[in-house]
Short mmCIF file of C-alpha atoms and ligand atoms in Angstrom, two decimals:
data_model
loop_
_atom_site.label_atom_id
_atom_site.label_comp_id
_atom_site.label_asym_id
_atom_site.label_seq_id
_atom_site.Cartn_x
_atom_site.Cartn_y
_atom_site.Cartn_z
CA UNK A 1 -0.01 0.01 0.03
CA UNK A 2 1.78 3.14 -1.18
CA UNK A 3 -0.86 5.60 -2.18
CA UNK A 4 -4.44 6.66 -1.45
CA UNK A 5 -6.74 8.00 -4.15
CA UNK A 6 -9.35 10.66 -3.72
CA UNK A 7 -11.91 11.58 -6.31
CA UNK A 8 -13.25 15.10 -5.99
CA UNK A 9 -15.68 16.49 -8.54
CA UNK A 10 -14.60 13.91 -11.09
CA UNK A 11 -10.88 14.57 -10.69
CA UNK A 12 -8.56 12.01 -9.09
CA UNK A 13 -5.78 12.92 -6.65
CA UNK A 14 -3.14 10.61 -5.22
CA UNK A 15 -1.63 10.90 -1.76
CA UNK A 16 1.30 9.07 -0.19
CA UNK A 17 0.71 6.71 2.74
CA UNK A 18 2.63 7.05 6.01
CA UNK A 19 3.00 3.80 8.00
CA UNK A 20 4.01 3.67 11.65
CA UNK A 21 6.22 1.08 13.28
CA UNK A 22 3.15 -0.68 14.67
CA UNK A 23 1.44 -0.70 11.29
CA UNK A 24 -0.88 2.30 11.74
CA UNK A 25 -1.75 3.87 8.42
CA UNK A 26 -2.01 7.61 7.71
CA UNK A 27 -2.84 9.40 4.48
CA UNK A 28 -0.45 12.27 3.99
CA UNK A 29 -2.76 15.01 2.75
CA UNK A 30 -0.08 17.73 2.94
CA UNK A 31 -0.61 18.62 -0.71
CA UNK A 32 -4.42 18.36 -0.65
CA UNK A 33 -5.31 22.06 -0.54
CA UNK A 34 -2.54 23.10 -2.90
CA UNK A 35 -3.63 20.53 -5.51
CA UNK A 36 -7.39 20.42 -5.09
CA UNK A 37 -8.37 23.56 -3.17
CA UNK A 38 -10.15 21.45 -0.52
CA UNK A 39 -9.25 20.80 3.06
CA UNK A 40 -10.16 17.95 5.42
CA UNK A 41 -12.89 18.54 7.96
CA UNK A 42 -12.39 16.71 11.31
CA UNK A 43 -13.75 18.66 14.29
CA UNK A 44 -12.31 17.21 17.52
CA UNK A 45 -9.40 15.79 15.46
CA UNK A 46 -10.61 12.19 15.99
CA UNK A 47 -9.08 11.14 12.61
CA UNK A 48 -6.18 13.53 12.37
CA UNK A 49 -2.54 12.63 13.00
CA UNK A 50 -0.83 15.89 13.94
CA UNK A 51 2.74 14.59 14.14
CA UNK A 52 5.08 11.63 13.97
CA UNK A 53 6.06 10.59 17.45
CA UNK A 54 8.35 7.90 18.91
CA UNK A 55 7.32 8.37 22.53
CA UNK A 56 4.07 6.53 23.35
CA UNK A 57 2.11 3.89 21.53
CA UNK A 58 -1.55 3.23 22.24
CA UNK A 59 -3.79 0.63 20.65
CA UNK A 60 -7.20 1.62 21.92
CA UNK A 61 -8.97 -1.41 20.47
CA UNK A 62 -6.69 -3.84 22.31
CA UNK A 63 -6.05 -1.76 25.45
CA UNK A 64 -2.29 -1.43 24.84
CA UNK A 65 -0.16 1.37 26.24
CA UNK A 66 3.63 1.48 25.85
CA UNK A 67 6.20 4.15 26.68
CA UNK A 68 9.15 3.99 24.26
CA UNK A 69 8.15 0.40 23.48
CA UNK A 70 7.89 -0.82 27.05
CA UNK A 71 4.43 -2.09 28.19
CA UNK A 72 2.88 -0.01 30.91
CA UNK A 73 2.25 -3.13 32.98
CA UNK A 74 6.01 -3.82 33.12
CA UNK A 75 6.98 -0.21 33.92
CA UNK A 76 4.38 0.00 36.62
CA UNK A 77 5.75 -3.08 38.24
CA UNK A 78 8.73 -1.78 40.22
CA UNK A 79 10.20 1.14 38.23
CA UNK A 80 10.69 4.52 39.89
CA UNK A 81 8.86 7.50 38.41
CA UNK A 82 12.09 9.50 37.99
CA UNK A 83 13.52 6.69 35.81
CA UNK A 84 10.37 6.67 33.66
CA UNK A 85 10.91 10.46 33.23
CA UNK A 86 14.37 9.73 31.90
CA UNK A 87 13.05 7.07 29.55
CA UNK A 88 10.31 9.28 28.12
CA UNK A 89 12.54 12.36 27.69
CA UNK A 90 15.71 10.66 26.43
CA UNK A 91 14.17 7.70 24.60
CA UNK A 92 16.14 4.98 26.33
CA UNK A 93 16.72 3.59 29.84
CA UNK A 94 19.65 5.27 31.64
CA UNK A 95 22.97 3.58 32.38
CA UNK A 96 23.71 3.28 36.11
CA UNK A 97 25.89 6.43 35.93
CA UNK A 98 23.27 8.37 33.97
CA UNK A 99 20.64 7.25 36.46
CA UNK A 100 22.45 8.42 39.55
CA UNK A 101 23.34 11.75 37.89
CA UNK A 102 19.71 12.19 36.77
CA UNK A 103 18.30 11.49 40.24
CA UNK A 104 20.94 13.80 41.76
CA UNK A 105 19.97 16.61 39.38
CA UNK A 106 16.25 16.16 40.06
CA UNK A 107 16.84 16.36 43.79
CA UNK A 108 19.16 19.36 43.63
CA UNK A 109 16.91 21.54 41.49
CA UNK A 110 13.77 21.14 43.57
CA UNK A 111 14.03 24.40 45.49
CA UNK A 112 12.12 27.36 44.05
CA UNK A 113 13.55 30.87 44.19
CA UNK A 114 12.70 32.40 47.58
CA UNK A 115 11.03 35.34 45.84
CA UNK A 116 8.56 32.97 44.25
CA UNK A 117 7.23 32.10 47.71
CA UNK A 118 5.83 35.63 47.83
CA UNK A 119 3.73 34.92 44.71
CA UNK A 120 1.70 32.41 46.71
CA UNK A 121 0.73 35.16 49.17
CA UNK A 122 -1.16 37.00 46.40
CA UNK A 123 -3.66 34.22 45.80
CA UNK A 124 -6.91 34.04 47.76
CA UNK A 125 -7.01 31.16 50.29
CA UNK A 126 -9.58 29.19 48.28
CA UNK A 127 -7.73 29.55 44.98
CA UNK A 128 -7.85 26.36 42.93
CA UNK A 129 -4.36 24.79 42.98
CA UNK A 130 -4.50 24.23 39.19
CA UNK A 131 -4.72 28.00 38.68
CA UNK A 132 -1.77 28.49 40.97
CA UNK A 133 0.18 25.68 39.29
CA UNK A 134 -0.24 27.03 35.78
CA UNK A 135 0.68 30.61 36.67
CA UNK A 136 3.67 29.54 38.80
CA UNK A 137 4.99 27.34 35.97
CA UNK A 138 4.58 30.25 33.57
CA UNK A 139 6.43 32.41 36.06
CA UNK A 140 9.45 30.09 36.01
CA UNK A 141 10.18 31.66 32.61
CA UNK A 142 10.94 34.93 34.40
CA UNK A 143 13.76 33.25 36.34
CA UNK A 144 15.23 30.85 33.82
CA UNK A 145 16.15 32.12 30.33
CA UNK A 146 15.01 30.32 27.24
CA UNK A 147 18.38 29.53 25.68
CA UNK A 148 19.13 26.49 23.62
CA UNK A 149 22.16 25.63 25.75
CA UNK A 150 19.89 25.55 28.82
CA UNK A 151 17.13 23.30 27.41
CA UNK A 152 18.26 20.18 29.26
CA UNK A 153 18.69 22.05 32.53
CA UNK A 154 15.32 23.77 32.15
CA UNK A 155 13.61 20.41 31.68
CA UNK A 156 15.18 19.17 34.91
CA UNK A 157 14.22 22.36 36.70
CA UNK A 158 10.64 22.02 35.57
CA UNK A 159 10.33 18.39 36.70
CA UNK A 160 12.02 19.09 40.00
CA UNK A 161 10.24 22.34 40.87
CA UNK A 162 6.74 21.30 39.91
CA UNK A 163 6.43 19.04 42.92
CA UNK A 164 7.55 21.87 45.20
CA UNK A 165 5.10 24.31 43.62
CA UNK A 166 2.29 21.74 43.85
CA UNK A 167 2.98 21.03 47.55
CA UNK A 168 3.34 24.76 48.40
CA UNK A 169 0.01 25.52 46.73
CA UNK A 170 -1.64 22.95 49.05
CA UNK A 171 0.10 24.34 52.15
CA UNK A 172 -1.05 27.80 51.09
CA UNK A 173 -4.66 26.60 50.78
CA UNK A 174 -4.68 25.25 54.36
CA UNK A 175 -2.66 28.16 55.79
CA UNK A 176 0.28 26.07 56.93
CA UNK A 177 4.01 26.86 56.74
CA UNK A 178 5.75 25.64 53.56
CA UNK A 179 7.90 22.57 54.02
CA UNK A 180 11.08 22.60 52.00
CA UNK A 181 12.14 19.70 49.72
CA UNK A 182 14.59 17.07 50.99
CA UNK A 183 17.31 15.75 48.72
CA UNK A 184 17.52 12.36 50.46
CA UNK A 185 13.96 11.32 49.54
CA UNK A 186 12.51 9.72 46.45
CA UNK A 187 10.47 12.01 44.17
CA UNK A 188 7.14 10.73 45.48
CA UNK A 189 8.24 10.65 49.16
CA UNK A 190 9.61 14.16 48.91
CA UNK A 191 6.29 15.39 47.52
CA UNK A 192 4.33 13.68 50.33
CA UNK A 193 6.77 15.05 52.90
CA UNK A 194 6.25 18.62 51.61
CA UNK A 195 2.50 18.03 51.67
CA UNK A 196 2.02 16.43 55.06
CA UNK A 197 5.00 17.28 57.30
CA UNK A 198 4.50 20.03 59.90
CA UNK A 199 7.34 21.67 61.82
CA UNK A 200 5.87 20.62 65.21
CA UNK A 201 6.41 16.87 64.81
CA UNK A 202 8.51 14.36 62.88
CA UNK A 203 6.98 12.86 59.77
CA UNK A 204 8.10 9.75 57.99
CA UNK A 205 6.46 8.94 54.66
CA UNK A 206 4.81 5.48 54.88
CA UNK A 207 6.20 3.09 52.24
CA UNK A 208 2.69 2.22 51.08
CA UNK A 209 2.04 5.88 50.19
CA UNK A 210 5.39 6.30 48.46
CA UNK A 211 4.74 3.24 46.31
CA UNK A 212 1.13 4.15 45.56
CA UNK A 213 2.07 7.69 44.45
CA UNK A 214 5.01 6.32 42.43
CA UNK A 215 2.57 4.01 40.59
CA UNK A 216 0.05 6.74 39.96
CA UNK A 217 2.67 9.09 38.54
CA UNK A 218 4.00 6.41 36.22
CA UNK A 219 0.50 5.59 34.92
CA UNK A 220 -0.10 9.26 34.09
CA UNK A 221 3.34 9.99 32.62
CA UNK A 222 2.37 10.20 28.95
CA UNK A 223 -0.62 9.48 26.72
CA UNK A 224 0.40 10.59 23.23
CA UNK A 225 -1.57 13.41 21.53
CA UNK A 226 -4.29 14.04 24.13
CA UNK A 227 -5.82 17.51 24.64
CA UNK A 228 -3.16 18.93 26.98
CA UNK A 229 -0.19 17.41 25.14
CA UNK A 230 -1.50 18.71 21.82
CA UNK A 231 -1.87 22.11 23.51
CA UNK A 232 1.76 21.96 24.65
CA UNK A 233 2.84 21.16 21.09
CA UNK A 234 0.53 23.76 19.60
CA UNK A 235 1.88 26.54 21.86
CA UNK A 236 5.45 25.32 21.52
CA UNK A 237 5.16 25.27 17.72
CA UNK A 238 5.09 29.05 17.76
CA UNK A 239 8.54 29.02 19.37
CA UNK A 240 7.15 29.76 22.86
CA UNK A 241 9.49 28.69 25.63
CA UNK A 242 9.17 25.44 27.59
CA UNK A 243 7.60 26.98 30.69
CA UNK A 244 4.95 28.90 28.71
CA UNK A 245 4.13 25.83 26.61
CA UNK A 246 3.72 23.56 29.67
CA UNK A 247 1.72 26.18 31.61
CA UNK A 248 -0.81 26.08 28.79
CA UNK A 249 -0.87 22.27 28.98
CA UNK A 250 -1.74 22.56 32.70
CA UNK A 251 -4.68 24.81 31.81
CA UNK A 252 -5.91 22.32 29.18
CA UNK A 253 -5.65 19.45 31.66
CA UNK A 254 -7.80 21.31 34.18
CA UNK A 255 -11.04 20.77 32.21
CA UNK A 256 -13.54 18.17 33.52
CA UNK A 257 -13.46 16.22 30.26
CA UNK A 258 -9.69 15.74 30.64
CA UNK A 259 -7.63 15.72 33.85
CA UNK A 260 -10.36 17.45 35.84
CA UNK A 261 -12.41 14.24 35.62
CA UNK A 262 -10.64 12.61 38.64
CA UNK A 263 -12.02 15.37 40.87
CA UNK A 264 -15.45 15.06 39.27
CA UNK A 265 -15.47 11.29 39.81
CA UNK A 266 -15.15 11.70 43.58
CA UNK A 267 -17.79 14.44 43.64
CA UNK A 268 -20.12 12.13 41.65
CA UNK A 269 -19.46 9.18 44.00
CA UNK A 270 -20.11 11.43 47.00
CA UNK A 271 -23.32 12.63 45.45
CA UNK A 272 -24.45 9.02 44.92
CA UNK A 273 -23.50 8.13 48.53
CA UNK A 274 -25.32 11.18 49.96
CA UNK A 275 -28.33 10.35 47.83
CA UNK A 276 -28.67 6.98 49.58
CA UNK A 277 -26.18 4.99 47.44
CA UNK A 278 -28.64 4.23 44.64
CA UNK A 279 -26.15 3.88 41.81
CA UNK A 280 -28.73 2.42 39.44
CA UNK A 281 -30.52 5.79 39.43
CA UNK A 282 -27.33 7.48 38.20
CA UNK A 283 -26.68 4.87 35.55
CA UNK A 284 -30.22 5.52 34.24
CA UNK A 285 -29.57 9.28 34.36
CA UNK A 286 -26.33 8.86 32.33
CA UNK A 287 -28.36 6.94 29.67
CA UNK A 288 -31.16 9.50 29.64
CA UNK A 289 -30.69 11.63 26.49
CA UNK A 290 -32.74 14.47 28.02
CA UNK A 291 -30.16 14.85 30.79
CA UNK A 292 -26.57 16.02 30.30
CA UNK A 293 -25.34 13.90 33.22
CA UNK A 294 -22.40 11.64 32.37
CA UNK A 295 -20.73 8.97 34.46
CA UNK A 296 -17.44 10.69 35.16
CA UNK A 297 -14.44 8.41 34.81
CA UNK A 298 -16.13 6.43 32.02
CA UNK A 299 -15.38 6.51 28.35
CA UNK A 300 -12.30 7.48 26.38
CA UNK A 301 -11.60 8.95 22.97
CA UNK A 302 -8.99 6.28 22.23
CA UNK A 303 -9.64 3.23 24.45
CA UNK A 304 -12.59 1.27 23.10
CA UNK A 305 -12.00 -1.97 24.93
CA UNK A 306 -10.49 -1.18 28.34
CA UNK A 307 -8.04 1.34 29.73
CA UNK A 308 -5.00 -0.70 30.85
CA UNK A 309 -4.22 1.95 33.46
CA UNK A 310 -7.67 1.51 35.04
CA UNK A 311 -7.08 -2.24 35.38
CA UNK A 312 -3.82 -1.62 37.25
CA UNK A 313 -5.43 1.03 39.45
CA UNK A 314 -8.45 -1.00 40.34
CA UNK A 315 -6.20 -3.61 41.97
CA UNK A 316 -3.97 -0.91 43.49
CA UNK A 317 -7.04 0.77 45.05
CA UNK A 318 -7.93 -2.46 46.80
CA UNK A 319 -4.34 -3.10 47.97
CA UNK A 320 -3.68 0.45 49.18
CA UNK A 321 -6.97 0.77 51.08
CA UNK A 322 -6.44 -2.64 52.67
CA UNK A 323 -2.89 -1.78 53.73
CA UNK A 324 -3.93 1.56 55.11
CA UNK A 325 -6.95 0.00 56.86
CA UNK A 326 -9.27 2.48 55.09
CA UNK A 327 -12.85 1.40 54.52
CA UNK A 328 -14.19 3.85 51.91
CA UNK A 329 -17.81 3.34 50.89
CA UNK A 330 -16.98 5.22 47.67
CA UNK A 331 -14.83 2.25 46.54
CA UNK A 332 -17.85 -0.04 46.92
CA UNK A 333 -20.08 2.36 44.94
CA UNK A 334 -17.39 2.61 42.25
CA UNK A 335 -17.09 -1.16 41.92
CA UNK A 336 -20.86 -1.53 41.74
CA UNK A 337 -21.07 1.14 39.05
CA UNK A 338 -18.41 -0.60 37.01
CA UNK A 339 -20.06 -3.98 37.37
CA UNK A 340 -23.51 -2.78 36.29
CA UNK A 341 -22.21 -0.75 33.31
CA UNK A 342 -20.15 -3.70 32.02
CA UNK A 343 -23.43 -5.59 31.56
CA UNK A 344 -25.47 -2.67 30.26
CA UNK A 345 -26.16 -2.46 26.50
CA UNK A 346 -25.91 1.37 26.46
CA UNK A 347 -22.31 1.22 27.73
CA UNK A 348 -21.35 -1.91 25.78
CA UNK A 349 -22.59 -0.43 22.51
CA UNK A 350 -20.68 2.79 23.04
CA UNK A 351 -17.62 1.01 24.35
CA UNK A 352 -17.62 2.99 27.58
CA UNK A 353 -15.32 1.51 30.25
CA UNK A 354 -13.76 2.98 33.39
CA UNK A 355 -10.76 5.18 32.50
CA UNK A 356 -7.68 6.12 34.53
CA UNK A 357 -9.58 8.74 36.50
CA UNK A 358 -12.14 6.32 37.83
CA UNK A 359 -10.01 4.63 40.54
CA UNK A 360 -7.17 7.14 40.88
CA UNK A 361 -9.32 9.53 42.93
CA UNK A 362 -10.18 6.84 45.43
CA UNK A 363 -6.48 6.13 46.04
CA UNK A 364 -5.64 9.84 46.33
CA UNK A 365 -8.45 10.18 48.84
CA UNK A 366 -7.11 7.28 50.92
CA UNK A 367 -3.71 8.94 50.84
CA UNK A 368 -5.19 11.98 52.47
CA UNK A 369 -5.04 14.31 49.45
CA UNK A 370 -7.90 16.80 49.15
CA UNK A 371 -10.12 16.58 46.09
CA UNK A 372 -8.92 19.93 44.67
CA UNK A 373 -5.39 18.48 44.45
CA UNK A 374 -6.33 15.50 42.29
CA UNK A 375 -5.86 17.25 38.94
CA UNK A 376 -2.57 18.72 40.23
CA UNK A 377 -1.45 15.11 40.86
CA UNK A 378 -2.33 14.32 37.22
CA UNK A 379 -0.27 17.32 36.11
CA UNK A 380 2.70 16.18 38.26
CA UNK A 381 2.55 12.78 36.61
CA UNK A 382 2.08 14.15 33.06
CA UNK A 383 5.05 16.53 33.30
CA UNK A 384 7.67 14.19 31.74
CA UNK A 385 5.27 13.38 28.89
CA UNK A 386 4.68 17.05 28.12
CA UNK A 387 8.43 17.75 28.27
CA UNK A 388 9.28 14.76 26.06
CA UNK A 389 6.67 15.78 23.47
CA UNK A 390 7.78 19.41 23.52
CA UNK A 391 11.40 18.31 23.05
CA UNK A 392 10.48 15.96 20.21
CA UNK A 393 8.53 18.72 18.51
CA UNK A 394 11.47 21.18 18.85
CA UNK A 395 13.89 18.65 17.43
CA UNK A 396 11.75 17.94 14.39
CA UNK A 397 13.70 19.47 11.48
CA UNK A 398 10.65 20.15 9.34
CA UNK A 399 8.59 21.52 12.24
CA UNK A 400 6.08 24.21 11.24
CA UNK A 401 3.86 26.40 13.35
CA UNK A 402 0.58 24.55 14.02
CA UNK A 403 -2.18 26.29 12.21
CA UNK A 404 -5.37 24.35 11.40
CA UNK A 405 -7.84 25.64 8.79
CA UNK A 406 -11.63 26.01 9.08
CA UNK A 407 -14.79 25.80 7.09
CA UNK A 408 -16.25 29.29 7.31
CA UNK A 409 -20.03 29.26 7.93
CA UNK A 410 -20.59 32.94 8.74
CA UNK A 411 -22.18 35.73 6.72
CA UNK A 412 -21.09 36.27 3.15
CA UNK A 413 -19.77 39.66 2.13
CA UNK A 414 -22.15 42.46 3.00
CA UNK A 415 -21.81 46.23 3.12
CA UNK A 416 -21.40 48.13 6.32
CA UNK A 417 -24.23 50.60 7.01
CA UNK A 418 -23.50 52.88 9.98
CA UNK A 419 -26.01 52.67 12.84
CA UNK A 420 -27.93 55.96 13.01
CA UNK A 421 -27.63 57.51 16.44
CA UNK A 422 -30.87 58.79 17.93
N1 LIG B 1 -21.37 8.66 30.50
C1 LIG B 1 -22.45 8.44 29.71
N2 LIG B 1 -22.45 8.46 28.36
C2 LIG B 1 -21.25 8.74 27.78
C3 LIG B 1 -20.06 8.95 28.50
C4 LIG B 1 -20.14 8.91 29.92
N3 LIG B 1 -19.05 9.11 30.68
N4 LIG B 1 -19.06 9.19 27.69
C5 LIG B 1 -19.57 9.11 26.43
N5 LIG B 1 -20.89 8.86 26.50
C6 LIG B 1 -21.78 8.62 25.35
C7 LIG B 1 -22.14 9.93 24.67
O1 LIG B 1 -23.33 10.49 25.19
C8 LIG B 1 -22.32 9.49 23.24
O2 LIG B 1 -23.55 8.85 23.12
P1 LIG B 1 -24.40 8.99 21.74
O3 LIG B 1 -23.55 8.34 20.70
O4 LIG B 1 -25.69 8.27 22.04
O5 LIG B 1 -24.57 10.46 21.53
C9 LIG B 1 -21.23 8.39 23.05
O6 LIG B 1 -21.04 7.86 24.38
C10 LIG B 1 -19.91 8.94 22.51
O7 LIG B 1 -19.47 10.02 23.35
P2 LIG B 1 -18.53 11.20 22.84
O8 LIG B 1 -18.72 12.38 23.77
O9 LIG B 1 -18.78 11.43 21.38
O10 LIG B 1 -17.11 10.56 23.04
P3 LIG B 1 -15.74 11.37 22.98
O11 LIG B 1 -14.74 10.41 22.43
O12 LIG B 1 -15.85 12.67 22.26
O13 LIG B 1 -15.47 11.68 24.49
C11 LIG B 1 -14.80 11.55 26.75
C12 LIG B 1 -14.62 11.01 25.31
C13 LIG B 1 -13.72 10.96 27.65
C14 LIG B 1 -14.67 13.07 26.80
C15 LIG B 1 -16.20 11.14 27.25
O14 LIG B 1 -16.31 9.74 27.26
C16 LIG B 1 -16.58 11.72 28.63
O15 LIG B 1 -17.07 12.82 28.69
N6 LIG B 1 -16.25 10.97 29.73
C17 LIG B 1 -16.45 11.49 31.06
C18 LIG B 1 -15.31 12.40 31.43
C19 LIG B 1 -14.03 11.61 31.75
O16 LIG B 1 -14.04 10.64 32.43
N7 LIG B 1 -12.93 12.13 31.18
C20 LIG B 1 -11.59 11.58 31.43
C21 LIG B 1 -11.01 10.99 30.20
S1 LIG B 1 -9.50 10.16 30.62
#
């Protein structure tokens, strides 16, 4: 298969075929408008490949997710998040020397400039931490110049400082003193230490929490050309610096149809619990075409069989809650919802299965994280993916500014008649 043919108003056009390493087929319509005058029309980009990428492979029909070729199930089974960051950004696993240098760098760049602490004072106490996170990441550009020689260092700074910014935004929201990062802790333990330690008493991060957070971060680390990652690439394609590009990705992630869904899942489960636990009523509501209620944490643009991350998280939710001795009625409601939808024609027909957000919120809750922080946790995990995708885009020799076209459906030319003043 080398070419695709298109017939438009009796004329035939040929287009080359692009084939990926896993056999996916794309029709390269780069010359379509120039040759035929037409453009493709694909609102929501469900059928549009926006780039070539060697970072993450997803087969939504078979429930496959791989980072740089490695199955997510293998990476999630014992790897540290920092090492997955290296893999995503550099494309290969580090040597022992590279690994210790990488971890050292990530620890030693986790402080934020003392002046940035003052920024937090300007936000109201109930500010959503995603708003703080995006503006603080954008503000990093005022401290660290956007020079090619500094790209690698800026990527490390961003990874290292995001966890400090995220933890500080939580401390700010509860009015507690900021806890500084510690270089002797793992990435996930350091974050939990900055979140939960208080000066008055010693705090040791329980191993179960360190492992649970490590797993969650790995599962969120990249997901190819989703809404926030495409935003990062879109903004970066104009030549905008790393911090500005990633800040815009954080904003895109915030929406309830994307990363904001994990917060919405818990709110939905709480609503079901407070309403007497009748989950059937909410399943019916989600199926009712006159209502705009959706089961949050269900459905995915790409996964049409199961979300492999949700399978891993379902088991992790059981393990973590058991180990912590937490009995959360929301977990029961969640499992019941999943069970009933798996047998329901509406959900089967539309291929709607629990996604990554469905069980992650329950684990975050058991870890003691407040609901408003859930999407921040997603952003923390997605950081290496955004960075790797931004880097790949920058290194693409034929990279062009992203600039989609449109089908104009507004008024045709008309003459301006001034409004007569009374
Ligand atoms: N609950 C109930 N019905 C749902 C649904 C949900 N969570 N998600 C999709 N549907 C239905 C739609 O109503 C539509 O039905 P129709 O064909 O009868 O009109 C059909 O399934 C297709 O939905 P659509 O919105 O076109 O799919 P999409 O690929 O554009 O959207 C999501 C994907 C993820 C945005 C969507 O499934 C959703 O809103 N899920 C809830 C939010 C969420 O969990 N987001 C996190 C994603 S990781």
